[in-house]
C-alpha positions as a printed Julia matrix, in Angstrom:
151×3 Matrix{Float64}:
 119.1   108.62  113.91
 116.51  111.38  113.61
 112.83  110.82  114.13
 110.59  112.77  111.81
 107.03  112.72  110.62
 106.09  115.8   108.63
 102.33  115.82  109.1
 102.17  116.09  112.86
 105.42  116.0   114.74
 108.92  117.3   114.86
 112.44  115.96  114.54
 113.86  114.53  117.76
 117.02  112.6   118.64
 116.59  108.98  119.65
 118.25  107.51  122.68
 119.91  104.09  122.84
 116.77  102.32  124.07
 114.67  103.62  121.2
 117.38  102.84  118.66
 117.62   99.28  120.03
 113.85   98.89  119.85
 113.83  100.08  116.24
 116.75   97.71  115.42
 114.84   94.8   116.96
 111.73   95.63  114.91
 113.85   95.57  111.76
 115.34   92.21  112.74
 111.81   90.85  113.26
 110.77   92.21  109.84
 113.42   90.04  108.23
 111.68   86.97  109.66
 108.24   87.83  108.27
 106.36   85.12  106.43
 104.71   87.04  103.57
 104.81   84.95  100.36
 101.61   86.51   98.98
 101.89   90.27   99.66
 105.7    90.42   99.87
 105.05   93.15  102.47
 107.27   92.31  105.46
 106.57   94.03  108.76
 108.35   93.66  112.12
 107.43   94.94  115.56
 109.21   95.22  118.87
 107.39   95.99  122.11
 109.25   97.36  125.13
 107.64   95.89  128.24
 107.56   97.56  131.65
 109.85   94.84  133.01
 112.6    95.98  130.64
 112.24   93.13  128.15
 111.65   93.48  124.43
 109.24   91.12  122.68
 109.25   90.96  118.87
 106.79   89.84  116.25
 106.47   89.7   112.47
 103.57   89.38  110.11
 102.55   85.84  109.25
 100.43   85.37  106.11
  98.19   82.5   105.11
  96.75   81.68  101.73
  93.4    82.54  103.34
  94.4    86.17  103.8
  91.79   86.77  106.5
  93.83   84.5   108.74
  96.94   86.62  108.32
  98.36   88.11  111.52
 100.12   91.47  111.65
 103.49   91.99  113.28
 102.15   94.21  116.06
  99.5    91.71  117.12
 101.99   88.86  116.86
 104.23   90.73  119.3
 101.34   91.45  121.66
 100.15   87.81  121.61
 103.7    86.59  122.19
 104.21   89.0   125.09
 100.9    88.05  126.73
 101.72   84.35  126.31
 104.91   85.09  128.26
 102.95   86.8   131.07
 103.71   90.39  130.0
 100.81   92.79  129.72
 102.35   96.2   130.51
 103.87   97.87  127.45
 105.82  101.17  127.42
 106.48  101.64  123.68
 106.5    99.85  120.35
 108.54  100.13  117.14
 107.26   98.96  113.78
 109.49   98.45  110.73
 108.2    98.23  107.16
 109.34   99.29  103.7
 106.85  101.28  101.62
 108.76  103.26   99.0
 109.69  106.54  100.69
 106.93  106.46  103.34
 106.55  105.09  106.82
 103.78  102.65  107.68
 101.53  102.95  110.71
  99.65  100.09  112.43
  96.36   98.95  110.87
  93.07   99.45  112.72
  93.07   95.98  114.3
  96.58   96.5   115.64
  95.72   99.94  116.96
  92.74   98.48  118.81
  94.83   95.6   120.21
  97.46   98.06  121.47
  94.72  100.19  123.06
  93.71   97.17  125.13
  97.04   97.33  126.91
  98.16  100.98  126.69
  95.93  103.53  124.94
  98.72  106.12  125.07
 101.62  103.91  123.97
 104.38  105.7   122.03
 104.79  104.28  118.54
 108.02  104.56  116.48
 107.57  103.81  112.76
 110.72  102.86  110.82
 111.41  102.56  107.11
 114.82  100.83  106.77
 115.15  101.85  103.1
 115.02  105.59  103.82
 116.14  105.37  107.46
 113.05  107.52  108.2
 111.47  107.18  111.64
 108.03  108.54  112.49
 106.68  108.98  115.95
 103.27  109.4   117.52
 101.28  108.11  120.43
  98.4   105.7   119.98
  96.04  108.51  121.03
  97.01  110.29  117.81
  96.45  107.23  115.62
  93.29  106.06  117.47
  91.64  108.95  119.28
  88.79  108.19  121.72
  89.64  104.48  121.56
  87.42  101.72  122.9
  89.63  100.47  125.75
  89.36   99.14  129.32
  89.99  102.61  130.77
  86.83  104.1   129.28
  84.42  101.17  129.08
  82.25  100.18  132.03
  82.16   96.42  132.29
  80.35   95.96  135.61
  76.82   96.48  134.25
  74.39   99.4   134.55
């Protein structure tokens, strides 16, 4: 599998771990609950303890209550006591394009790893994009750069 994203990166070869993470994101995508948009997304987070936690988008008739795959995976991981993430893969079909995380998901990922590598997979084209969260969300509002202990 080659990883490619024409606007900002180059083609690289994936290793077994990344291929497995991408495969798990695609498996999660198949479990998405998206009766309104029909836009299924899956995510797989590789945690520092070596585990992989998956999530899919879950829609609601009140669309504002819909939860994205990336945030579902983060919430699931945190609920299992995992808060250190090394990389994430996101799978979605959008014609011949790859899909990157929405703004809310980018911000949620920044909470836990503002430099997390992100692999974006389109199973229809077998295209994989790559970038770090710093590329998708530069100068993020995250615990590393926000002073929380007062003036």
